[in-house]
Tab-separated table of C-alpha atoms and ligand atoms in Angstrom:
chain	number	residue	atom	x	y	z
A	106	UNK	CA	-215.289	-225.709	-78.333
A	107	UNK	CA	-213.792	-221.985	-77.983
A	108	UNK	CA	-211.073	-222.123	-75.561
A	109	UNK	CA	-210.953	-218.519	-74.683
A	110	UNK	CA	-211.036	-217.227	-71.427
A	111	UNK	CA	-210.818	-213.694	-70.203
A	112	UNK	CA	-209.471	-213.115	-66.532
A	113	UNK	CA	-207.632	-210.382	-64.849
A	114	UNK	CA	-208.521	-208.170	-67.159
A	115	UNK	CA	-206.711	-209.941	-69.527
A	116	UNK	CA	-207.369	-212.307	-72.635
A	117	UNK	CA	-206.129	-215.721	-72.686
A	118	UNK	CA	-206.004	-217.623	-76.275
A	119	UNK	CA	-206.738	-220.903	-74.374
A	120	UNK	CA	-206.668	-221.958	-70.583
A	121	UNK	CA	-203.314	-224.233	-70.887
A	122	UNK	CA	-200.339	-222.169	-69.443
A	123	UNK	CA	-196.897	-223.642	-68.249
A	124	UNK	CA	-196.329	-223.796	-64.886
A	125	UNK	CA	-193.182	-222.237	-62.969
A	126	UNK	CA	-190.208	-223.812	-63.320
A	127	UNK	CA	-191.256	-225.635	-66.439
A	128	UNK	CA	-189.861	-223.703	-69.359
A	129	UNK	CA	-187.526	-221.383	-67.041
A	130	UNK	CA	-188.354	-217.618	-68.397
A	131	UNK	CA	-189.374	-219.126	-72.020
A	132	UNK	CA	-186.327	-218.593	-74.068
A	133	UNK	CA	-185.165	-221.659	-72.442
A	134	UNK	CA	-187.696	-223.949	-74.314
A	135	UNK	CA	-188.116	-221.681	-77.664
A	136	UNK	CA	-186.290	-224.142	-80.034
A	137	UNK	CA	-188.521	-226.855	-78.863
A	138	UNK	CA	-192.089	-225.417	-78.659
A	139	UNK	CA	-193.593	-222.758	-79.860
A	140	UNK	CA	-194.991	-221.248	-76.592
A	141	UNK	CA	-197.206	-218.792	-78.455
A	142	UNK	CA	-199.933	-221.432	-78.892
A	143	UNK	CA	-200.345	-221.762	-75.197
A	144	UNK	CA	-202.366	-219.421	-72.698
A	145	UNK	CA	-199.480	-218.542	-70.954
A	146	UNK	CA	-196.568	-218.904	-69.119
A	147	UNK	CA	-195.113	-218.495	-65.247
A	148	UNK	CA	-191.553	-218.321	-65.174
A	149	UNK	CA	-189.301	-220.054	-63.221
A	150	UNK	CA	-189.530	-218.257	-59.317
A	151	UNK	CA	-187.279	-215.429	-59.243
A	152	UNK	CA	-185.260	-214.756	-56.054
A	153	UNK	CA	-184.040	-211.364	-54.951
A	154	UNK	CA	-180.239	-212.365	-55.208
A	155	UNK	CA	-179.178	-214.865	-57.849
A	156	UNK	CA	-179.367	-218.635	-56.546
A	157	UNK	CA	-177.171	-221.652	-57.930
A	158	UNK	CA	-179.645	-224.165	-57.018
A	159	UNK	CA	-179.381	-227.656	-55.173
A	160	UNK	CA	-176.457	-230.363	-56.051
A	161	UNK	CA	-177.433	-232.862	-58.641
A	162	UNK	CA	-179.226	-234.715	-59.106
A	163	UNK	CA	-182.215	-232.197	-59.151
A	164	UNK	CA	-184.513	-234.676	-60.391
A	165	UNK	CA	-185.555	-238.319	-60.311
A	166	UNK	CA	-188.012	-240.341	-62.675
A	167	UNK	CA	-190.184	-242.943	-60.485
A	168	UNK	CA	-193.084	-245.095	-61.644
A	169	UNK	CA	-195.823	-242.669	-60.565
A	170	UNK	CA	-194.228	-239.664	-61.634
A	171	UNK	CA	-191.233	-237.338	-60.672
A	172	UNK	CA	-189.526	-235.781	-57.598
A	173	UNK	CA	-187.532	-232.200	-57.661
A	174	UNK	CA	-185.195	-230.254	-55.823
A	175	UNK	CA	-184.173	-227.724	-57.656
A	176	UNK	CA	-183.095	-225.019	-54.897
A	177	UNK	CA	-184.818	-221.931	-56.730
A	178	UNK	CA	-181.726	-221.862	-59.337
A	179	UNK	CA	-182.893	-218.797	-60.978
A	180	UNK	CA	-180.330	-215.511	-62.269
A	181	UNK	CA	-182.293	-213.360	-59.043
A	182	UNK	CA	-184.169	-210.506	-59.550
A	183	UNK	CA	-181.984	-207.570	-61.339
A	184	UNK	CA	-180.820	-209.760	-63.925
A	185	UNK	CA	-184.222	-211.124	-64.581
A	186	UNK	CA	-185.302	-207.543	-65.617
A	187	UNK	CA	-182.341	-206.596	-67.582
A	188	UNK	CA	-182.054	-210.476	-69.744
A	189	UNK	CA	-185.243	-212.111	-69.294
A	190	UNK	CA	-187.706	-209.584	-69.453
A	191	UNK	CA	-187.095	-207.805	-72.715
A	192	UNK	CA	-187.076	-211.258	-74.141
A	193	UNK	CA	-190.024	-211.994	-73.206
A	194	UNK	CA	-192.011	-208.478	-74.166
A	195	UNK	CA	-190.453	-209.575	-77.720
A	196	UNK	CA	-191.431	-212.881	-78.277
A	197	UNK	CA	-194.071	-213.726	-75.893
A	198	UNK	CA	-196.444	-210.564	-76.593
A	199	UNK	CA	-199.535	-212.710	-77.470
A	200	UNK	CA	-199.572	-214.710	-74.333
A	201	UNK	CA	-199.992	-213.974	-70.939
A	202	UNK	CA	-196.868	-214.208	-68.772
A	203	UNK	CA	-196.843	-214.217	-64.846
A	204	UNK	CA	-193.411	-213.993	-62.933
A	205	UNK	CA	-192.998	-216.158	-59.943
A	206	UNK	CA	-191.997	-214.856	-57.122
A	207	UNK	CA	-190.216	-216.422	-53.926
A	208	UNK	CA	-187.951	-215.170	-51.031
A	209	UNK	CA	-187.081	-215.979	-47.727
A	210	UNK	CA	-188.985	-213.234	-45.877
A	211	UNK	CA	-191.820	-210.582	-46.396
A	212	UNK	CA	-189.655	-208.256	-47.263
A	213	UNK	CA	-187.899	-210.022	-49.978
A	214	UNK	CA	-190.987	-210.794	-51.763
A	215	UNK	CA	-191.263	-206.774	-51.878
A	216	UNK	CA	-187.876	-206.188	-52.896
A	217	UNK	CA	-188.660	-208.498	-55.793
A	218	UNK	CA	-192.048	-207.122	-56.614
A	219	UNK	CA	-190.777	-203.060	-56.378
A	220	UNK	CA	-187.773	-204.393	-59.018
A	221	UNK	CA	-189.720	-205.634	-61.860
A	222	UNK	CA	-193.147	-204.149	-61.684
A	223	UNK	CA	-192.855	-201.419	-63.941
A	224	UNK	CA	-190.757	-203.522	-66.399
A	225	UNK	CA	-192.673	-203.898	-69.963
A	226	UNK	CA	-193.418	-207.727	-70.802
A	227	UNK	CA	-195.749	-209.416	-68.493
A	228	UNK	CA	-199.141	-209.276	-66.755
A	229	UNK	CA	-198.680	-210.212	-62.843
A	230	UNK	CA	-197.313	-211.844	-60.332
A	231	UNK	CA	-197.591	-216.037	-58.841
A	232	UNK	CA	-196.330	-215.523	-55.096
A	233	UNK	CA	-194.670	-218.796	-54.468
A	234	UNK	CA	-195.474	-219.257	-50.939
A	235	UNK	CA	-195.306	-223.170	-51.005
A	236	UNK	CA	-192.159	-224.281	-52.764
A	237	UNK	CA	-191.140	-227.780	-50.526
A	238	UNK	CA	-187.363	-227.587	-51.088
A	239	UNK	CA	-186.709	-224.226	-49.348
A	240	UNK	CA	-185.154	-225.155	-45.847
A	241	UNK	CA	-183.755	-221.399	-44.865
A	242	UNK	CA	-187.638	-221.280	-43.056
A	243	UNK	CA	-187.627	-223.980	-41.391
A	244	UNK	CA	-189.615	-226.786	-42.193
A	245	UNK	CA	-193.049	-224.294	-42.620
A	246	UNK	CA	-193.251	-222.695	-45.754
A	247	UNK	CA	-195.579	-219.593	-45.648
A	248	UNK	CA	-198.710	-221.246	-47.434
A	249	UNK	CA	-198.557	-223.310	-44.226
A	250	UNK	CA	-198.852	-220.405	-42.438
A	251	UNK	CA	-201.756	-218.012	-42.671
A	252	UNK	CA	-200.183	-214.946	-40.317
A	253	UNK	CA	-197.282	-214.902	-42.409
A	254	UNK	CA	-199.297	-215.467	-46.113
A	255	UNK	CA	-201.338	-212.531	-45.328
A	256	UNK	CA	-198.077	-210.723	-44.188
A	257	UNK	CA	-196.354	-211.388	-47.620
A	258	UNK	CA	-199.974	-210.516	-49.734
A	259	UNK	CA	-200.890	-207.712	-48.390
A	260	UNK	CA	-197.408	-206.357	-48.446
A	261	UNK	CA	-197.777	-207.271	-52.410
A	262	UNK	CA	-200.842	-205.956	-52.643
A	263	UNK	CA	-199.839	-202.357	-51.753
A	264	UNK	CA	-197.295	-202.247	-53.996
A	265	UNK	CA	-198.460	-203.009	-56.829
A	266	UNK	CA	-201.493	-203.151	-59.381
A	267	UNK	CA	-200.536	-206.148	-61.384
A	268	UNK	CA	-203.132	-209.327	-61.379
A	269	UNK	CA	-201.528	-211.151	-57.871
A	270	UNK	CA	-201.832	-215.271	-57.642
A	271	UNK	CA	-200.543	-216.982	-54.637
A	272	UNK	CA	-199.051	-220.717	-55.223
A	273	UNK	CA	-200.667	-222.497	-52.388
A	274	UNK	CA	-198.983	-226.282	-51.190
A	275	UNK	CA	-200.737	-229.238	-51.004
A	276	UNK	CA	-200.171	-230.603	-48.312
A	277	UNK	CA	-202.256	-227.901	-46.188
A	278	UNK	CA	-204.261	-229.544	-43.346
A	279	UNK	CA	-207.141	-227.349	-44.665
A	280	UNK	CA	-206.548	-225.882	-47.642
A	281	UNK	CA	-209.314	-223.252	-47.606
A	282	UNK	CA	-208.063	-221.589	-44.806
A	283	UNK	CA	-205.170	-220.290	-46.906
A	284	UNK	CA	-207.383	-219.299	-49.156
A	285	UNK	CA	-209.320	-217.292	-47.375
A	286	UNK	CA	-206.225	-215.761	-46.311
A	287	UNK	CA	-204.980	-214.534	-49.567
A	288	UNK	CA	-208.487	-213.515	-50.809
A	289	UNK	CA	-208.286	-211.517	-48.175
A	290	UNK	CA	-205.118	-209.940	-48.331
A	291	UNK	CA	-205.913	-208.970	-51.692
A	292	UNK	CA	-204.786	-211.974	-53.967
A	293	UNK	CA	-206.609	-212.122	-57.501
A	294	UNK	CA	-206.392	-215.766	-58.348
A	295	UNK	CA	-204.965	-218.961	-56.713
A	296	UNK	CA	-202.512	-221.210	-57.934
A	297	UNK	CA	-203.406	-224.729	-56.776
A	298	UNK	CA	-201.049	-226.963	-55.887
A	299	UNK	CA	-197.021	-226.962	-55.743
A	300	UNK	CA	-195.376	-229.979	-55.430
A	301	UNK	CA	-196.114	-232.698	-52.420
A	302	UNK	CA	-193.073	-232.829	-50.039
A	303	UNK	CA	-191.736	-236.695	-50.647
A	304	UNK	CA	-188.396	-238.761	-51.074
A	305	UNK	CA	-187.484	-241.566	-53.191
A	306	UNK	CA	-184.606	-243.774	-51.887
A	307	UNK	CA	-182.415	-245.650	-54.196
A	308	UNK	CA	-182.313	-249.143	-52.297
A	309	UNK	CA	-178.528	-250.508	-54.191
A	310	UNK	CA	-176.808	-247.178	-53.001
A	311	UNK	CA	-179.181	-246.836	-49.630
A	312	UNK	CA	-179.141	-242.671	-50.370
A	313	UNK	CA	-181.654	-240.329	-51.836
A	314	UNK	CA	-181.985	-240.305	-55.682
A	315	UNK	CA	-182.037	-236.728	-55.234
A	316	UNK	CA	-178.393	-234.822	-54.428
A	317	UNK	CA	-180.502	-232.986	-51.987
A	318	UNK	CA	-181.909	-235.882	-50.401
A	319	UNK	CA	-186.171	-234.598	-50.178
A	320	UNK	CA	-187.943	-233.100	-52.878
A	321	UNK	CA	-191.396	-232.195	-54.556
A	322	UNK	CA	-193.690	-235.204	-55.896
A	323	UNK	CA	-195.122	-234.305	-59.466
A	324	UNK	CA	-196.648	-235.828	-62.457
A	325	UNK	CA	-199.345	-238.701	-62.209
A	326	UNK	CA	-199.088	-238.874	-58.768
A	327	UNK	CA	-200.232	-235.365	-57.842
A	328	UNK	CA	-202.910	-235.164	-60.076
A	329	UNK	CA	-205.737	-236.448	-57.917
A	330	UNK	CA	-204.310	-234.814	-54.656
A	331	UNK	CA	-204.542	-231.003	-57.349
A	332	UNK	CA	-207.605	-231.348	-58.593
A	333	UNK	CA	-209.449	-232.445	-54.663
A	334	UNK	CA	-206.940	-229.035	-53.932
A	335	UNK	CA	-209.199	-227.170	-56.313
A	336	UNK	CA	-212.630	-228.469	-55.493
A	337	UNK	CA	-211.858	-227.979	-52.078
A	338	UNK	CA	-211.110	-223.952	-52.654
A	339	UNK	CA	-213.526	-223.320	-55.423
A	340	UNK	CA	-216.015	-224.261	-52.405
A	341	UNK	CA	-213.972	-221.685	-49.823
A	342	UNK	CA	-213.811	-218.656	-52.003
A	343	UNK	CA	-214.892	-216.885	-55.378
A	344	UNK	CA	-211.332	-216.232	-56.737
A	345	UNK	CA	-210.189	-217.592	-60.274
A	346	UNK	CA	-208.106	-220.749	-59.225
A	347	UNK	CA	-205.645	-222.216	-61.336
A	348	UNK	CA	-205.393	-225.750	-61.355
A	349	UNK	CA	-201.389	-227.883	-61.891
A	350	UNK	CA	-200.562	-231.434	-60.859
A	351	UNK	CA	-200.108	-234.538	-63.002
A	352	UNK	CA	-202.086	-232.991	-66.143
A	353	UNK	CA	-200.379	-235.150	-69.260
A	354	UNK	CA	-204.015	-235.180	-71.469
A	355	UNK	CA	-206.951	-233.120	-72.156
A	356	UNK	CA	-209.702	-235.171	-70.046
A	357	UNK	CA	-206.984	-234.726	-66.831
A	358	UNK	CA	-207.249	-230.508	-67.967
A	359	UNK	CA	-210.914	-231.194	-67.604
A	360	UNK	CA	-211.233	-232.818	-64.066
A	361	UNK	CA	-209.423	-229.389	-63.371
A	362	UNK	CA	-211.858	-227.261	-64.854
A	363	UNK	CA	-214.891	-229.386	-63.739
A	364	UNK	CA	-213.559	-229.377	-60.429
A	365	UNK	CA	-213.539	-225.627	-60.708
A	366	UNK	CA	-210.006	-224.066	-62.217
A	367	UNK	CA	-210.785	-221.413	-64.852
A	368	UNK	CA	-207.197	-221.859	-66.166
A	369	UNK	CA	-204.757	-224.866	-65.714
A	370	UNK	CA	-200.789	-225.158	-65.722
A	371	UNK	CA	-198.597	-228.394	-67.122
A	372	UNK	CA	-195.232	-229.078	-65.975
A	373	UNK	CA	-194.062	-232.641	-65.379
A	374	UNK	CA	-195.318	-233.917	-68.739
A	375	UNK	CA	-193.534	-231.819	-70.780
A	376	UNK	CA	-190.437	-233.031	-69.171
A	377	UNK	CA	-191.132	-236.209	-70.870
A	378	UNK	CA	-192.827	-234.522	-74.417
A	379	UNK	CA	-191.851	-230.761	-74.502
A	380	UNK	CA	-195.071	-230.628	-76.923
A	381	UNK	CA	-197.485	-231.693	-74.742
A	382	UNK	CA	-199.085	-228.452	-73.540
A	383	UNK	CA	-199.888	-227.941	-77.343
A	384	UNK	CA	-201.275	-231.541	-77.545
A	385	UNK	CA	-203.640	-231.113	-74.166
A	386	UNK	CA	-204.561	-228.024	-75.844
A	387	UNK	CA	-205.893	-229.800	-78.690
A	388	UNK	CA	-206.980	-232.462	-76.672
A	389	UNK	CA	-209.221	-230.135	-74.650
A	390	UNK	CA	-210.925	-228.819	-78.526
A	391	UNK	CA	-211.852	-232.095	-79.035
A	392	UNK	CA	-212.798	-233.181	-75.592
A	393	UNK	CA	-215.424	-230.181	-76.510
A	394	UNK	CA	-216.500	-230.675	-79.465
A	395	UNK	CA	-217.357	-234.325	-79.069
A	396	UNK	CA	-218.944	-233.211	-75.772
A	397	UNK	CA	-221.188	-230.759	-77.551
A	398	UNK	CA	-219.363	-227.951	-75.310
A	399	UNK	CA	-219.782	-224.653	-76.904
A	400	UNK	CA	-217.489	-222.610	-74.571
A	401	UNK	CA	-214.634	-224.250	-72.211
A	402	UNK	CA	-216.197	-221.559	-69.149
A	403	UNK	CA	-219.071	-223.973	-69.119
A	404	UNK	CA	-217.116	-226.709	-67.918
A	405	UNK	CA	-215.389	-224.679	-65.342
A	406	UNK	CA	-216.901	-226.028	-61.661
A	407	UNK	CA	-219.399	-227.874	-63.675
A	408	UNK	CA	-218.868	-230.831	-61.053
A	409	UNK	CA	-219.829	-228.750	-58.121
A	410	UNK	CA	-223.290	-227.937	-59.722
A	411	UNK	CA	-225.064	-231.050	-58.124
A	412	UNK	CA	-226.360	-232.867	-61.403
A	413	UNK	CA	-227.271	-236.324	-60.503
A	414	UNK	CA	-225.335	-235.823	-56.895
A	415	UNK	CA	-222.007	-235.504	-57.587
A	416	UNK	CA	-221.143	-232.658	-55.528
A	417	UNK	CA	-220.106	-234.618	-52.244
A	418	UNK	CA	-219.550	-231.594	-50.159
A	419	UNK	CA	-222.253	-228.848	-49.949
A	420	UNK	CA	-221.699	-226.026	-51.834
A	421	UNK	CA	-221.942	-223.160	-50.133
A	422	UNK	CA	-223.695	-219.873	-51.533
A	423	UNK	CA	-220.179	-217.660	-51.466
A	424	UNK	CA	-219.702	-219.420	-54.644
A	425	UNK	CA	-220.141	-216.571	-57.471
A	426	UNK	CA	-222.766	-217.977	-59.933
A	427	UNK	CA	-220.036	-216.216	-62.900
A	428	UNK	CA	-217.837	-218.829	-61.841
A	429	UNK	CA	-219.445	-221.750	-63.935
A	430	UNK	CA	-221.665	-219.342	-66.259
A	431	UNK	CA	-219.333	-216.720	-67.578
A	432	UNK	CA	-215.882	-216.995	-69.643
A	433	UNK	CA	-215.036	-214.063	-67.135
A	434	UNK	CA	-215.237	-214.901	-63.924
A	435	UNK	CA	-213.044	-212.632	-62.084
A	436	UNK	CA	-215.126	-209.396	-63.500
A	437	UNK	CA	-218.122	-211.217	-63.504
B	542	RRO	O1	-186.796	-224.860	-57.210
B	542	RRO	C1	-187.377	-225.832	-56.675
B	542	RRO	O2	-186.746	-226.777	-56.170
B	542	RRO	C2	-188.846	-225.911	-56.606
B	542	RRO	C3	-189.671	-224.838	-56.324
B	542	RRO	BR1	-189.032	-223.096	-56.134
B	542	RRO	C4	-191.070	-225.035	-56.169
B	542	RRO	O3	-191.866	-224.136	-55.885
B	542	RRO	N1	-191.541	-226.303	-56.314
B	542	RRO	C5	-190.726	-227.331	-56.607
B	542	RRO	O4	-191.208	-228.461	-56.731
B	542	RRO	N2	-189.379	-227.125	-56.763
């Protein structure tokens, strides 16, 4: 099976990418895996002023996966472009590369965007708007809020020419609502789903496991709450989503694509194997070829096409036909 896909204008070797705050701006994880046999990257989320992050523990193992608070540790914004940025143009020139973005108002997110767009090295932006472990807003981050999503997009979206995805939460009431509001601000893809607010208590010291007592659920657990995420959307709107939550194999990559992700992100499992983007990868070839799948764009929303009923929602005709039939289905 060719794993190809072309989106955003741009060629991806294979749909298997790293999702933010997985391998930090790449250099981190170098020694470890060669990242130029993935699709891509996102960086860690990059904050306007540097951030030292949440006490420790920032994360906790439990039996159906992981929880995080992390607190956006990240070097912020200027040093980003002057250290991490020509790394990456160096070393990470055959892969695609999106820089996460997050701040505590509209305006930061523009801040952000005006200091690195014209840096060399990457192809877009991934608009956090969902991270679970930001409390400066409130309890509401701005995926949970549509006013204040469109706000931050559109804002984006005039400054700037780059490919834009927006990092939507999971825990949405109705997910497509937010993703209506992006498309319409002028996103170009969807990032579907952050981590599920949660906390894990440790029963012998009667505290949180985490330092900062809640975090974000990943891994195993999140994986059938993602991909419902992504069926849910692909139904919604015609924008290339890209699908993350509890992928650890090939045939969990391909409920993502089946459910209708044209691209997919790993995290959480390679915490526990740093090589197992590269295995899924493989995974995914051979998923294909024993399949008799020629090209991994006809698997993508291929359970939404109503063979033998298993659509369970109606699909509704805003659905692009390029979206199942086409390796490119954002110029399709
Ligand atoms: O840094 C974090 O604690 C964090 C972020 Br920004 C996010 O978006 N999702 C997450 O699980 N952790």
């Amino acid at each position: 099976m060719k794993l190809d896909q072309t989106l955003f204008g741009a060629a991806f070797r294979n749909p298997v990418l790293l999702a933010a705050g997985t391998c930090g701006f790449g250099e981190e994880v170098w020694e470890v895996m060669d990242l130029r046999t993935l699709g891509g990257i996102v960086t860690k989320s990059v904050t306007l002023e540097p951030r030292a992050g949440n006490p420790a523990p920032r994360v906790a193992e439990f039996r159906a996966g992981m929880i995080n608070s992390v607190g956006l540790a990240n070097p912020g914004a200027r040093a980003v472009r002057r250290d991490k940025l020509p790394w990456i143009r160096d070393h990470l020139r055959s892969i695609q590369v999106f820089v996460s973005v997050a701040g505590h108002t509209p305006a930061e997110y523009l801040e952000i965007v005006r200091i690195l767009d014209d840096a060399d090295g990457f192809l877009g932006f991934e608009l956090n708007l969902s991270c679970p472990n930001d409390t400066r807003r409130g309890s509401l981050p701005f995926a949970l809020d549509p006013q204040a999503l469109t706000q931050v997009v559109e804002g984006v979206r005039s400054l700037t020419s780059r490919p834009i995805l927006v990092k939507l939460a999971p825990n949405a009431p109705d997910l497509s609502l937010p993703a209506r509001a992006a498309e319409e601000a002028g996103a170009d893809g969807l990032t579907l789903v952050n981590t599920l607010p949660g906390l894990v208590l440790d029963p012998r010291t009667r505290r949180p496991a985490l330092g900062a007592g809640a975090g974000g659920v990943s891994g195993p657990a999140l994986r059938a709450v993602g991909v419902h995420a992504v069926w849910r959307v692909r139904q919604a709107t015609g924008l290339p989503l890209l699908g993350v939550g509890g992928i650890a194999s090939g045939e969990d990559a391909v409920q993502y694509l089946l459910a209708g992700a044209s691209l997919v992100q790993m995290g959480t499992a390679s915490f526990w194997d740093p090589r197992s983007a590269e295995r899924v990868r493989n995974e995914l070839e051979h998923f294909g070829r024993r399949e008799g799948v020629a090209h991994v764009s006809e698997l993508v929303g291929g359970a939404l096409l109503g063979s033998g009923g298993v659509a369970a929602d109606p699909v509704p005709s805003s659905i692009p036909a390029t979206a199942s039939t086409g390796p490119d289905v954002h110029d399709g």
